[in-house]
Short mmCIF file of C-alpha atoms in Angstrom, two decimals:
data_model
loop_
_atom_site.label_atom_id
_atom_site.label_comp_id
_atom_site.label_asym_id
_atom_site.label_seq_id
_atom_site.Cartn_x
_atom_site.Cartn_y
_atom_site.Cartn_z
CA UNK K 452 -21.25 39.12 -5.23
CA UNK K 453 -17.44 39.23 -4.19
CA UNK K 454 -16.39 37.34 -1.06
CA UNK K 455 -13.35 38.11 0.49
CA UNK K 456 -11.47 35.93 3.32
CA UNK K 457 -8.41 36.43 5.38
CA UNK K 458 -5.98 33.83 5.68
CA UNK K 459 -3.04 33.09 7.54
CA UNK K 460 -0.08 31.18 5.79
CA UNK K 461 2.17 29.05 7.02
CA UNK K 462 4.88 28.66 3.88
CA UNK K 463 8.08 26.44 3.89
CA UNK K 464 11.64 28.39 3.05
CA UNK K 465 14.06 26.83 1.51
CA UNK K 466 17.11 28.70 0.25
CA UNK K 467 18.59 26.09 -1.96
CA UNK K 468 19.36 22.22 -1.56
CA UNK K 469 21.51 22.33 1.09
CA UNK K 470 19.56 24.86 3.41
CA UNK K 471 18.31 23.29 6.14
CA UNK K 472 14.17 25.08 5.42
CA UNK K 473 12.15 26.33 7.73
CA UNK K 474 8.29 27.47 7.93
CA UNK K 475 7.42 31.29 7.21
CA UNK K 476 3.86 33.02 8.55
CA UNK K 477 2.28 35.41 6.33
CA UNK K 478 -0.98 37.05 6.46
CA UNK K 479 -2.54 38.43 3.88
CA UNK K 480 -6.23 39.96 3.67
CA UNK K 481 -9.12 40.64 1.45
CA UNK K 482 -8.38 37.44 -0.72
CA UNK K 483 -10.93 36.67 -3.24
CA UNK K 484 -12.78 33.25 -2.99
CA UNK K 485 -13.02 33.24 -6.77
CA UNK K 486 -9.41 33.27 -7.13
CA UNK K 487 -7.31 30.26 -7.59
CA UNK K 488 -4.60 28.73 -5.21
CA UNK K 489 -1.90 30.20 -7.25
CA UNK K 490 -3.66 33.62 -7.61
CA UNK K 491 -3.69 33.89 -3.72
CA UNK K 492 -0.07 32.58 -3.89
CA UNK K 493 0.52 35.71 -6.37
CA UNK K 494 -1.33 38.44 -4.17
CA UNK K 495 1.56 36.73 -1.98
CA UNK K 496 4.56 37.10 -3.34
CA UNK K 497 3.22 40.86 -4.41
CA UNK K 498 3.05 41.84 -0.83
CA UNK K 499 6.27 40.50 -0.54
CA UNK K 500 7.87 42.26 -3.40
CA UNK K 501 6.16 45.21 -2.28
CA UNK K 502 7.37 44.28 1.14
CA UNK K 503 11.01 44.06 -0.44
CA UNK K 504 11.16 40.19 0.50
CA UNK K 505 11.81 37.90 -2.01
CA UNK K 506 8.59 35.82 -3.05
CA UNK K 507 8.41 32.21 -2.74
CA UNK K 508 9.26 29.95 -5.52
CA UNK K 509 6.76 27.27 -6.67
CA UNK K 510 6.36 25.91 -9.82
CA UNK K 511 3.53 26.53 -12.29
CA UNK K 512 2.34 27.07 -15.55
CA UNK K 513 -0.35 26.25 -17.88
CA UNK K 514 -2.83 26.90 -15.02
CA UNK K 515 -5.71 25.16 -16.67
CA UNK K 516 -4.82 21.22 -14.84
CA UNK K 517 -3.08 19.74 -18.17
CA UNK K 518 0.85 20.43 -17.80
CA UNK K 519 1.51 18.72 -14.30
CA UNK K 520 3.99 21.38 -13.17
CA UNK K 521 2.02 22.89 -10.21
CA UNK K 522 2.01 21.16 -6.71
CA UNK K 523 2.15 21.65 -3.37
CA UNK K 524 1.12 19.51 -0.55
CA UNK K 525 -1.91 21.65 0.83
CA UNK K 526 -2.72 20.91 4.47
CA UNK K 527 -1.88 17.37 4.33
CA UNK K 528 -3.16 16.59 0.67
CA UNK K 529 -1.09 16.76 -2.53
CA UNK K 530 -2.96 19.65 -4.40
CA UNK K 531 -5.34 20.22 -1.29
CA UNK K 532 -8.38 20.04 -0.24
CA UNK K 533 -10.16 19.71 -3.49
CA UNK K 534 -10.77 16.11 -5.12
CA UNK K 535 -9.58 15.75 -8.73
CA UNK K 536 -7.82 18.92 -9.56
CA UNK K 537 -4.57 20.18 -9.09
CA UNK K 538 -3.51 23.14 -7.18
CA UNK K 539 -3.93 25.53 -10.49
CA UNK K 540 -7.53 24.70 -10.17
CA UNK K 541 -8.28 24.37 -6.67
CA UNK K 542 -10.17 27.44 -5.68
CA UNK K 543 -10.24 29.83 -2.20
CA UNK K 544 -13.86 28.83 -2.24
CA UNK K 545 -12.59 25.78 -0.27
CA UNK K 546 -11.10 27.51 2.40
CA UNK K 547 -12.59 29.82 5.34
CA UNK K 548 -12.18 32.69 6.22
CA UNK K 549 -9.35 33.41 9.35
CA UNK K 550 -8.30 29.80 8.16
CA UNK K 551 -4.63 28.94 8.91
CA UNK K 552 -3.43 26.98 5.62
CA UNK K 553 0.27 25.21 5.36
CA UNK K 554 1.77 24.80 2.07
CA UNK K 555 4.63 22.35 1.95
CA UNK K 556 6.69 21.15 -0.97
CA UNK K 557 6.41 17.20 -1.99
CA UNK K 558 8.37 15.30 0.43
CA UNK K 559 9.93 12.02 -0.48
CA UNK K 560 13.69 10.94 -1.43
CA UNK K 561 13.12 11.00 -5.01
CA UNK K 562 11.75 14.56 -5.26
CA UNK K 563 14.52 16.96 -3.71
CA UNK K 564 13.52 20.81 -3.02
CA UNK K 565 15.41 22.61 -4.99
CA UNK K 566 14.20 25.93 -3.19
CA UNK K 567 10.65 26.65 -1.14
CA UNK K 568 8.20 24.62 -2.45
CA UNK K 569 9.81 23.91 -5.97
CA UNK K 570 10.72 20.01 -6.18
CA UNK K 571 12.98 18.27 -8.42
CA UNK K 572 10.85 15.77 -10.24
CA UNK K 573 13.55 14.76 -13.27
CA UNK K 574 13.43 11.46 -11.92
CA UNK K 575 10.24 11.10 -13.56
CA UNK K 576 11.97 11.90 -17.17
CA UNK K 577 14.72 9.46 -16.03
CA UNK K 578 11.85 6.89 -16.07
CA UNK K 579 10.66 7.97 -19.69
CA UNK K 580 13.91 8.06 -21.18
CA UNK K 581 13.88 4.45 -20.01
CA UNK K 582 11.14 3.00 -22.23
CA UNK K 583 7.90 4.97 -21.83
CA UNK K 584 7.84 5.55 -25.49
CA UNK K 585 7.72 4.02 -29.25
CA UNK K 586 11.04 3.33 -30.96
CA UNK K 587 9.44 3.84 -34.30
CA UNK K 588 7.08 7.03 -35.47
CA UNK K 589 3.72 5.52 -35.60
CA UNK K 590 2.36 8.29 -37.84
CA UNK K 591 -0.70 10.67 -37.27
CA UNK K 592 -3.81 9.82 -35.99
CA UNK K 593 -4.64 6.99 -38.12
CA UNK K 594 -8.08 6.58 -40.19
CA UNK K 595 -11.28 5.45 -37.38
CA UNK K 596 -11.56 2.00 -38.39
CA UNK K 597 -7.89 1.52 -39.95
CA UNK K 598 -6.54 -0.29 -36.43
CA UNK K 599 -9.72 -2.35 -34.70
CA UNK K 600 -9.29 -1.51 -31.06
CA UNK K 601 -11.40 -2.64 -28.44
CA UNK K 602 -13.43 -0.08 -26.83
CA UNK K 603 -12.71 -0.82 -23.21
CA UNK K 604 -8.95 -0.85 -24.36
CA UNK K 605 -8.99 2.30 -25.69
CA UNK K 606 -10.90 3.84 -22.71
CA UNK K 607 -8.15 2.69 -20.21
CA UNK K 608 -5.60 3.33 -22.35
CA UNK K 609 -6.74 7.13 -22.85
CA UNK K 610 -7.83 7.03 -19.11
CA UNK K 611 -3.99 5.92 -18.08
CA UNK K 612 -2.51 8.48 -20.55
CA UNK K 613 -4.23 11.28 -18.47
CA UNK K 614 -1.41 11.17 -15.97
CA UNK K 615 0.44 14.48 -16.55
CA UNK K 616 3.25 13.28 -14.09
CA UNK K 617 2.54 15.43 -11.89
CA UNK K 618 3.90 13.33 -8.71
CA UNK K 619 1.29 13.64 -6.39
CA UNK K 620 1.02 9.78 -5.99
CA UNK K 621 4.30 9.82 -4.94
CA UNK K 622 4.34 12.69 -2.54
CA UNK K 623 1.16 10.93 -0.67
CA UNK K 624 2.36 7.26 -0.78
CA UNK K 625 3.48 6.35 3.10
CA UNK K 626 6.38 4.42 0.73
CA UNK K 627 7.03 7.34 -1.89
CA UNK K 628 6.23 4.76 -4.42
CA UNK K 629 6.38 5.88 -8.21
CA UNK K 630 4.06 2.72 -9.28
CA UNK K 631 0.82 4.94 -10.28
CA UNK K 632 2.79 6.99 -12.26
CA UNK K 633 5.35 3.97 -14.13
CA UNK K 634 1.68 2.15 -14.03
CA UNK K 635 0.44 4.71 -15.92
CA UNK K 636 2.65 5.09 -18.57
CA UNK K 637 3.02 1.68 -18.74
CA UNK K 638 -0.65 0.88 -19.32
CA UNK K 639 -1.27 3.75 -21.56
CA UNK K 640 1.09 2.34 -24.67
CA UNK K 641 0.22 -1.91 -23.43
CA UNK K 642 -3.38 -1.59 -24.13
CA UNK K 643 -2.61 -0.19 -27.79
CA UNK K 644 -1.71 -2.06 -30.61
CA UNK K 645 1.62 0.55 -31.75
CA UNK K 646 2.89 0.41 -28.13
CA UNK K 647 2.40 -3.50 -27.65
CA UNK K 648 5.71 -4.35 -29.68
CA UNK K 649 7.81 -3.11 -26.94
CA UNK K 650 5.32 -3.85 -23.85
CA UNK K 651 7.65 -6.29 -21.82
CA UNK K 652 11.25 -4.23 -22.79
CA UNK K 653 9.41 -1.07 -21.95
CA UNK K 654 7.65 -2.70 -18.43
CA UNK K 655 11.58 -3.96 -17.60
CA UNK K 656 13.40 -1.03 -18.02
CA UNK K 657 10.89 1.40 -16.60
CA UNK K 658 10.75 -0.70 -13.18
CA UNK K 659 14.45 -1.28 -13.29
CA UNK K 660 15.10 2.57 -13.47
CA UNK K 661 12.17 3.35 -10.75
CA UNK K 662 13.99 0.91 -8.66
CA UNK K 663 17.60 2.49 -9.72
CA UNK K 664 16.26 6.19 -8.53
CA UNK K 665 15.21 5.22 -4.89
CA UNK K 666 11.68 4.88 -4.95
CA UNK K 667 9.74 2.69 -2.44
CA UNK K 668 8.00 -0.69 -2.87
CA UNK K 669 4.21 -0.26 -3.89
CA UNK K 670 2.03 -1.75 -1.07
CA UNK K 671 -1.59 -1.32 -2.40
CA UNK K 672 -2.42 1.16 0.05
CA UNK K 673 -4.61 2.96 -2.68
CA UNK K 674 -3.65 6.32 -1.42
CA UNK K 675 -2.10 7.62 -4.99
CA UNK K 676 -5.21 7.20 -6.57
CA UNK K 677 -7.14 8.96 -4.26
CA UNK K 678 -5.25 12.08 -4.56
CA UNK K 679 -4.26 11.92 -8.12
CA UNK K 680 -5.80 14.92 -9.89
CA UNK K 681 -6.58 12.93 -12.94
CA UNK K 682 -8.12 10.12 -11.11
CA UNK K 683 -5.78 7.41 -12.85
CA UNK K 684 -6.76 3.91 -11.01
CA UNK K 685 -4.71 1.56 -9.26
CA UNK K 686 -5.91 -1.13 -11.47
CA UNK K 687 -2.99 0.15 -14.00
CA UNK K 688 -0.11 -0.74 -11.35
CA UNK K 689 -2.05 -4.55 -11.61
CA UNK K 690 -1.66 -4.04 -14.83
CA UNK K 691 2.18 -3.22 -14.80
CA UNK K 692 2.32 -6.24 -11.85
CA UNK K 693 1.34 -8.07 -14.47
CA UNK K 694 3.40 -6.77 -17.69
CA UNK K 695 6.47 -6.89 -15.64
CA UNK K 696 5.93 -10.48 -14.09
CA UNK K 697 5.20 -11.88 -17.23
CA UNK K 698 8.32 -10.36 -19.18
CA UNK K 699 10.39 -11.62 -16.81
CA UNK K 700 9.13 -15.24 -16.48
CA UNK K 701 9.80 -15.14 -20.47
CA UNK K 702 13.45 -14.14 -20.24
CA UNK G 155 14.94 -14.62 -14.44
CA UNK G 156 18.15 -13.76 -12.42
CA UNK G 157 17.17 -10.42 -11.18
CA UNK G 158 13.35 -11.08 -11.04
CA UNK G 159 13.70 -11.02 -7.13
CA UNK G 160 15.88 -8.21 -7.44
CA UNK G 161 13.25 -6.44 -8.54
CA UNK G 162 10.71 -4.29 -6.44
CA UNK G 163 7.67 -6.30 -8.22
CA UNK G 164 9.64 -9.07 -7.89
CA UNK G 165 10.14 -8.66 -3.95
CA UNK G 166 6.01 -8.00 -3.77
CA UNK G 167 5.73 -11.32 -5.39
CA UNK G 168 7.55 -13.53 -2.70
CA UNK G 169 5.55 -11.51 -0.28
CA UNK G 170 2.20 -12.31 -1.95
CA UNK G 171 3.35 -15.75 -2.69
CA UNK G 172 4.40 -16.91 0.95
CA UNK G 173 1.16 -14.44 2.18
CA UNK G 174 -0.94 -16.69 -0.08
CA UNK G 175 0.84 -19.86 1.45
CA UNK G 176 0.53 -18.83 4.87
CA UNK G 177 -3.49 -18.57 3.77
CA UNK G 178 -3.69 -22.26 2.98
CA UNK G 179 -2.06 -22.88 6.42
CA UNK G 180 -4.68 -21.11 8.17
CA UNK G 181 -7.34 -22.66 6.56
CA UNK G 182 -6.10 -25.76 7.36
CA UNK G 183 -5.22 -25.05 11.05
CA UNK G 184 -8.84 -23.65 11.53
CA UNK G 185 -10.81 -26.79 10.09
CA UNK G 186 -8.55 -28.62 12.42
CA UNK G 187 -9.22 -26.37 15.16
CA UNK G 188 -12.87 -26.43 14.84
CA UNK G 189 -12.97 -30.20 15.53
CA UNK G 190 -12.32 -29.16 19.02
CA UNK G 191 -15.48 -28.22 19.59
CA UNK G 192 -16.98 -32.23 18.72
CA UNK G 193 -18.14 -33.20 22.28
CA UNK G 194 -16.20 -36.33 22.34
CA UNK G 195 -13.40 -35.95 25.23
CA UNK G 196 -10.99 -34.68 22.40
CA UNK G 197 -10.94 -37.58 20.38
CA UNK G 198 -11.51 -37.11 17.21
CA UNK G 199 -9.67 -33.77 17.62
CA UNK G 200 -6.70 -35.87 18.97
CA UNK G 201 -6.87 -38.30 15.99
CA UNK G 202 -6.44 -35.45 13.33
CA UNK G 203 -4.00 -33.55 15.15
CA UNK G 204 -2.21 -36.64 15.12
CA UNK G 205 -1.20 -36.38 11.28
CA UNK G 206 0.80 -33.53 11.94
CA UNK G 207 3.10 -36.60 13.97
CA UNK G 208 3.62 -38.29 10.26
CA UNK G 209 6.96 -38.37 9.08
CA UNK G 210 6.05 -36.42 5.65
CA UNK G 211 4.40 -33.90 7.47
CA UNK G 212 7.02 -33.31 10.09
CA UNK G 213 10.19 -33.70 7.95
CA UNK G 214 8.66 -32.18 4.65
CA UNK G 215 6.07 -29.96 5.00
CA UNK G 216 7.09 -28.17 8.31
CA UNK G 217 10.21 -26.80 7.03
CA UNK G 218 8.29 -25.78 4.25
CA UNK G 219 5.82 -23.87 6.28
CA UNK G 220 8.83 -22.11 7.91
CA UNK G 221 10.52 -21.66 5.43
CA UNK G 222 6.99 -19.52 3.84
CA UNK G 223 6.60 -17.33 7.67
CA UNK G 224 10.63 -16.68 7.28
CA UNK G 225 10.59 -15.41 3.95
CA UNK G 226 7.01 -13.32 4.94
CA UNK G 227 9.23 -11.72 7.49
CA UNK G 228 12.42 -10.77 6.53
CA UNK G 229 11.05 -9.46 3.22
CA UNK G 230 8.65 -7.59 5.30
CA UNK G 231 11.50 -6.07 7.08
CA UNK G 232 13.15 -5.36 3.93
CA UNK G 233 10.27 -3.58 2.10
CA UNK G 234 9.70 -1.69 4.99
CA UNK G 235 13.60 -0.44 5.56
CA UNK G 236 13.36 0.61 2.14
CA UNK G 237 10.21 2.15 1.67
CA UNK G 238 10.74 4.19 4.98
CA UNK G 239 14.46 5.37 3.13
CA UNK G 240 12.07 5.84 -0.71
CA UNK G 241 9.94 8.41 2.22
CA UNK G 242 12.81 9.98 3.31
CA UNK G 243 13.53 12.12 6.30
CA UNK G 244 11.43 14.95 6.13
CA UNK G 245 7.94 14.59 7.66
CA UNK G 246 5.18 17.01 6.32
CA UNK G 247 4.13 19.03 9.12
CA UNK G 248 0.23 19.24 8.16
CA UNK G 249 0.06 15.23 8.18
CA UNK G 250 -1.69 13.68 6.16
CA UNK G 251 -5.64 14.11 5.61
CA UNK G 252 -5.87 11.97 2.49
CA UNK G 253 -9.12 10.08 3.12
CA UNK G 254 -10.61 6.47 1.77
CA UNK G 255 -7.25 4.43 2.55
CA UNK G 256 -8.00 1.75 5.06
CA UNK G 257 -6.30 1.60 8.05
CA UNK G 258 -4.86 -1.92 7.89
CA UNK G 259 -3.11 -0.94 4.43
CA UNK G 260 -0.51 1.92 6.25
CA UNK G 261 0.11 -0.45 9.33
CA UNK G 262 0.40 -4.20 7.78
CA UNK G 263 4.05 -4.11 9.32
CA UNK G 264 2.79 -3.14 12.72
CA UNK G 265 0.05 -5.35 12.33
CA UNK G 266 2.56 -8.39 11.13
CA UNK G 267 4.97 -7.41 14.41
CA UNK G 268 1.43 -8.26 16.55
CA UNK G 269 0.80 -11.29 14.72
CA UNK G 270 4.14 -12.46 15.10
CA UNK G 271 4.49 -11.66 18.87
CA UNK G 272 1.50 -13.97 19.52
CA UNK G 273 2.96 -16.74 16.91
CA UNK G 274 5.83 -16.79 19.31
CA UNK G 275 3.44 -17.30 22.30
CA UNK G 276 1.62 -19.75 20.16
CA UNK G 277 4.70 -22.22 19.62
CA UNK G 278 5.63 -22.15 23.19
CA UNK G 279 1.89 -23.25 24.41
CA UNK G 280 1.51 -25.71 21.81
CA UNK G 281 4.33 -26.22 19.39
CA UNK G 282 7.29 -27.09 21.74
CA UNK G 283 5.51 -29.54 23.87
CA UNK G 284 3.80 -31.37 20.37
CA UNK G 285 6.71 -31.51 18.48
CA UNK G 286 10.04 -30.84 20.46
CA UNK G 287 10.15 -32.10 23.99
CA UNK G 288 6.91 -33.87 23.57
CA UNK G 289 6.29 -32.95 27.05
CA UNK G 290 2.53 -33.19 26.23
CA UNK G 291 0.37 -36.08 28.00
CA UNK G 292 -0.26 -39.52 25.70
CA UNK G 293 -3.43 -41.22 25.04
CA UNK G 294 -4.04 -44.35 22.91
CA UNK G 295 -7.24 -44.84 20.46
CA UNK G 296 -7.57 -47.96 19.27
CA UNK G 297 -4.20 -49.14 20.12
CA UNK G 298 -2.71 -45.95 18.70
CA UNK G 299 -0.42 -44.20 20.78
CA UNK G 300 -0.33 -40.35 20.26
CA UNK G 301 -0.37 -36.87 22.21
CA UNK G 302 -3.27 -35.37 24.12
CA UNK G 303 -3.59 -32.75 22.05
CA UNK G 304 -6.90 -31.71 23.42
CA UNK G 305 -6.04 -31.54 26.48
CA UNK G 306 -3.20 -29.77 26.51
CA UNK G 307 -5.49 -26.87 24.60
CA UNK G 308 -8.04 -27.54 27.14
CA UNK G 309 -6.13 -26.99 29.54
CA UNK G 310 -4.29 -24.18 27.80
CA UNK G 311 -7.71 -21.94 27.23
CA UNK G 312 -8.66 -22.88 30.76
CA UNK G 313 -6.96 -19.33 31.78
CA UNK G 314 -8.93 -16.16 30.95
CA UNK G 315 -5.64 -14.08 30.12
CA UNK G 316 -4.13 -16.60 27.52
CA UNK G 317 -7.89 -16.51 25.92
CA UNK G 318 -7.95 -13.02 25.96
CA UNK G 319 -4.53 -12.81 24.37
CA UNK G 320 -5.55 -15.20 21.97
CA UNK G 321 -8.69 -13.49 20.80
CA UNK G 322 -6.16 -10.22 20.37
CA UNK G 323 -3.95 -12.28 18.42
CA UNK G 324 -6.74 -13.49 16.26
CA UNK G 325 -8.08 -10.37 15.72
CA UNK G 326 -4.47 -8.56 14.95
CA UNK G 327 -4.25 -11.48 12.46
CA UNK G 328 -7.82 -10.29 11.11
CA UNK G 329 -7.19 -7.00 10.65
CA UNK G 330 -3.72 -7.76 8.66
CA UNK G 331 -6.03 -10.33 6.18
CA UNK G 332 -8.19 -7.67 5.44
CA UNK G 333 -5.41 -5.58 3.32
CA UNK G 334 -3.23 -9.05 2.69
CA UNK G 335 -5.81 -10.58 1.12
CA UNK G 336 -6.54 -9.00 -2.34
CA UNK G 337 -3.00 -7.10 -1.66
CA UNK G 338 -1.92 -10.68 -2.99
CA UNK G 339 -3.92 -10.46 -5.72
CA UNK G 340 -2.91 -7.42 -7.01
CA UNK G 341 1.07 -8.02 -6.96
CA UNK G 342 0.15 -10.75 -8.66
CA UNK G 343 -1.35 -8.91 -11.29
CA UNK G 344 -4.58 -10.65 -10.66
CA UNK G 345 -6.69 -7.73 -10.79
CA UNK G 346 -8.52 -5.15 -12.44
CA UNK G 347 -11.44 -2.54 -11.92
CA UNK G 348 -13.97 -5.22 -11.71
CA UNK G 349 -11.57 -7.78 -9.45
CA UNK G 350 -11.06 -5.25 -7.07
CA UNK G 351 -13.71 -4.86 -5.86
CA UNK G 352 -14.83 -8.88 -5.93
CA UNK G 353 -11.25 -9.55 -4.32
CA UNK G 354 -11.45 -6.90 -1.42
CA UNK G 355 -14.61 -8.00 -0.44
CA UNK G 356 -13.84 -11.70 -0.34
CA UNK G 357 -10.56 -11.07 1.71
CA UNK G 358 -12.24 -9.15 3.59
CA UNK G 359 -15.49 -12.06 4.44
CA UNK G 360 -12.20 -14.62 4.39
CA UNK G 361 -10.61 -12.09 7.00
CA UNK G 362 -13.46 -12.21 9.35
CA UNK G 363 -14.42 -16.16 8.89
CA UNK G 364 -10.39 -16.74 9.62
CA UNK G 365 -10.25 -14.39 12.78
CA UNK G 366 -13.70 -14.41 14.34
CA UNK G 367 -13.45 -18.59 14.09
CA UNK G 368 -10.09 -19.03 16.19
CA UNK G 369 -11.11 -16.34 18.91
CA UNK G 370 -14.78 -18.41 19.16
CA UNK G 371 -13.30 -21.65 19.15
CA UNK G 372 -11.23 -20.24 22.12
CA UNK G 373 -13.58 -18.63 23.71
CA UNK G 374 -16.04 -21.19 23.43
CA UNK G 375 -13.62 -23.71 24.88
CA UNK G 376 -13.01 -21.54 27.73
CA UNK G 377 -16.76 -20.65 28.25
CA UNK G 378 -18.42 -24.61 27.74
CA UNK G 379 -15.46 -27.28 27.47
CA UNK G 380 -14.11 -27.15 31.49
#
C-alpha cells in the first residue's frame, strides 16, 4: 500500500562562498514514504526545474551508505532523524505528514559551503595526504593464516576503517572537532601489523595537519559517535590520545 | 617534545593532568573537612588543619596547587576560544536534537566559571584570614599555638545564605566531575570500550561522594554544630 505525505521545506540558499545564504520554503505534495531523503530532494529540484528555478545543490552519489558524499544536517541531526545511516538511506517513513523539515548544510570553520547545502570537506584529504596511509604496497589480501592477527584487533581495526569520512562528527561536535574521523583512520592502520611501521609518524602528522586546518579541541562530549552513520566509537580517539602521546614522549 | 603542548592532544593533556591534580586536592580537602564533624570543640579538626601552617606545605606545595587551578583555567579559556572559532559563526537554525550526550560534557566551561566564582568566595571566607592576614582567632593544644580553624568555619556556616551558596558551589563542582572525571582518562589515552564504561561510572560515584560530602558537612554544621 502507497503512503503519501506532504511536507513543507525549509532549504538553505547559498549562491556561492561569498553569498551571504538565506533559508528557502518549498512545498511539495504527494511524497512517497518509501522514497529516500534524496528521492524527495529530487521530486524537489523537478518542481523546480519545472518551475524554471534552479534546483538546489547537494552532494550525493553512490546512494547505498558506502561513499560518504551525501549529508545534510536534517532538523538538528547530521543525516537526520534516523540512527546509523546516512541521508542516502534515511527514508520519508520517518517523517509525518504536514511535517515542516529544515535541511541545512554542515556548519563548522573547516567545512565551507561552497553553494546550498554542498560543503567543502577537502580538509579531510588534507589530513590523508598527511599520513593516513602505507608508504610501501603491502600486496593483496594476504593468505588467512599468513599474518597472525588477533581477533579483537582485527574487529576494531575493520570497525574503525568503516568511517567513509563523511564529516558528520564534525558537523555535530559543539567544538567542530575532526578527532573521530583522524581517530579513525588512525586506529584502522595501528591495530594492523602493515600499518604499525609508521603508527607514531602517521599519528604526528595527521594531528599536526588537523590542528594546521582549524579544527577544534576534542572534549569527550561523545556526540560524534552518536551521530556517525557507521557507528565508529570514541574509544578510537583514546586510541589516537594514546598513539599520539606516546610518539611524542619518544621524540 | 618541543611542540607536544603545541599540540591539540597535547593541550587536553595539561588539562587532564592539572584536572587529575586538582582531584587529589579534593580528596584531601574533604577527609580534612569531614573531621569537622568529630564532636570535640574543633580540636582535632584544628590540629590537622594546622599542617597546612608547615613551612613545606605553605612554601612548596601551595604554589604548586596554584600553579595546577591556573593552568586548569587559562587552558580552559584557551580550548574554549578556539573551539568556539573550529565552530565557526554560523549557527544551525534547527539546533541540535542529537540525543545521549550528557549535559555536563557541552557546559564544563560554564560549569568551571561556577566553580570558580565560588573558589573566589571560598578564599575570602577561609583562605585570606588562614594564611594572609591571619586575622583568624588562636587557640593552643598542648602548648601549640595555632588558628581556630573551626571556629572560624563554625562560625562561617552559621549563616543560611553562605550554606546555601556553598551547597550550590558543591554541587556546580559535582556536576563538572561527572564529565572531568573519565574525560581525564580518555585524553590520557587511558581508555577503551570496556574502560569506558568502568571509568564513567566511577567518576561519576567519585562525583557524587566529592559533592554530596562538602554540601553535608556544611549543612550538617549549620543544622547540629551551633
Amino acid at each position: 500500500m502507497e503512503n503519501n505525505i506532504s511536507l513543507t521545506l525549509k532549504v538553505w540558499r547559498q549562491n556561492g562562498p561569498k553569498d551571504k545564504g538565506r533559508f528557502e520554503t518549498y512545498k511539495l505534495d504527494k511524497v512517497s514514504t518509501d522514497s529516500s531523503f534524496l528521492e524527495m530532494m529530487d521530486i524537489l529540484n523537478e518542481q523546480l526545474v519545472n518551475e524554471g528555478k534552479e534546483p538546489v545543490a547537494f552532494d550525493h552519489d553512490c546512494r547505498e551508505g558506502i561513499c560518504g558524499m551525501c549529508s545534510l544536517y536534517i532538523n538538528g541531526r547530521p543525516h537526520g532523524p534516523d540512527d546509523d545511516v546516512t541521508t542516502c538511506q534515511l527514508h520519508m517513513r520517518k517523517f509525518k505528514d504536514g511535517e515542516t523539515i529544515t535541511i541545512e548544510p554542515w556548519r563548522s570553520a573547516g567545512f565551507p559551503v561552497i553553494k546550498d547545502l554542498i560543503v567543502n570537506r577537502n580538509a579531510f584529504d588534507t589530513i590523508i595526504a598527511a599520513g593516513g596511509y602505507t608508504s610501501v604496497s603491502t600486496g593483496g589480501v594476504p593468505d588467512a593464516n599468513a599474518i597472525p592477527i588477533p581477533k579483537v584487533d582485527a574487529d576494531e581495526a575493520m570497525d574503525a576503517a568503516s568511517c567513509i569520512g563523511c564529516g558528520a562528527c564534525v558537523a555535530t561536535c559543539k567544538n567542530g572537532s575532526a578527532m573521530l574521523f583522524v581517530s579513525a583512520k588512525v586506529s584502522h592502520l595501528a591495530l594492523l601489523p602493515q600499518g604499525k611501521v609508521e603508527a607514531a609518524r602517521r599519528a604526528k602528522n595527521m594531528v599536526a595537519k588537523m590542528d594546521e586546518l582549524g579544527f577544534g579541541n576534542c572534549t569527550n562530549t561523545g556526540a560524534c559517535e552518536v551521530e556517525c552513520p557507521k557507528g565508529v566509537s570514541i574509544s578510537n580517539i583514546a586510541r589516537l590520545n594514546r598513539e599520539f602521546l606516546k610518539a611524542k614522549l619518544a621524540d | 617534545m618541543s611542540t607536544i603542548f603545541g599540540s591539540s592532544i597535547g593541550r587536553k593533556l595539561l588539562m587532564s593532568l592539572s584536572g587529575l591534580f586538582l582531584v587529589t586536592f579534593l580528596i584531601v580537602h574533604l577527609s580534612i573537612n569531614l573531621l569537622l564533624l568529630v564532636p570535640d570543640g574543633g580540636e582535632t579538626f584544628n590540629i590537622a588543619a594546622n599542617f597546612m601552617a608547615l613551612p613545606l606545605i605553605k612554601y612548596g606545595l601551595q604554589p604548586v596547587l596554584f600553579g595546577g587551578f591556573i593552568i586548569h583555567i587559562i587552558y580552559a579559556s584557551i580550548l574554549t576560544l578556539q573551539n568556539n572559532k573550529a565552530r565557526g559563526n554560523a549557527k544551525y537554525a534547527s539546533g541540535n536534537n542529537t540525543k545521549d550526550v550528557m549535559w555536563a560534557s557541552k557546559n564544563m566551561y560554564v560549569l568551571g566559571i561556577t566553580v570558580t566564582a565560588f573558589l573566589v568566595v571560598h578564599i575570602v571566607d577561609f583562605f585570606v584570614p588562614l594564611q594572609i592576614t591571619h586575622g583568624a582567632a588562636s587557640v593552643t593544644y598542648d602548648g601549640v599555638e595555632m588558628h581556630n580553624t573551626y571556629a572560624l568555619v563554625n562560625a562561617a556556616l552559621s549563616e543560611a545564605w553562605r550554606v546555601a551558596l556553598y551547597v550550590v558551589g558543591s554541587l556546580g563542582l559535582t556536576i563538572h566531575l561527572t564529565h572531568g572525571f573519565w574525560s581525564a582518562f580518555q585524553t590520557l589515552g587511558f581508555s577503551n570500550n570496556i574502560w569506558r564504561k568502568r571509568w564513567t561510572v566511577i567518576g561519576i560515584a567519585f562525583a557524587w561522594i566529592i559533592g554530596l560530602g562538602f554540601a553535608a558537612i556544611a549543612i550538617l554544621q549549620f543544622a547540629f554544630y551551633q
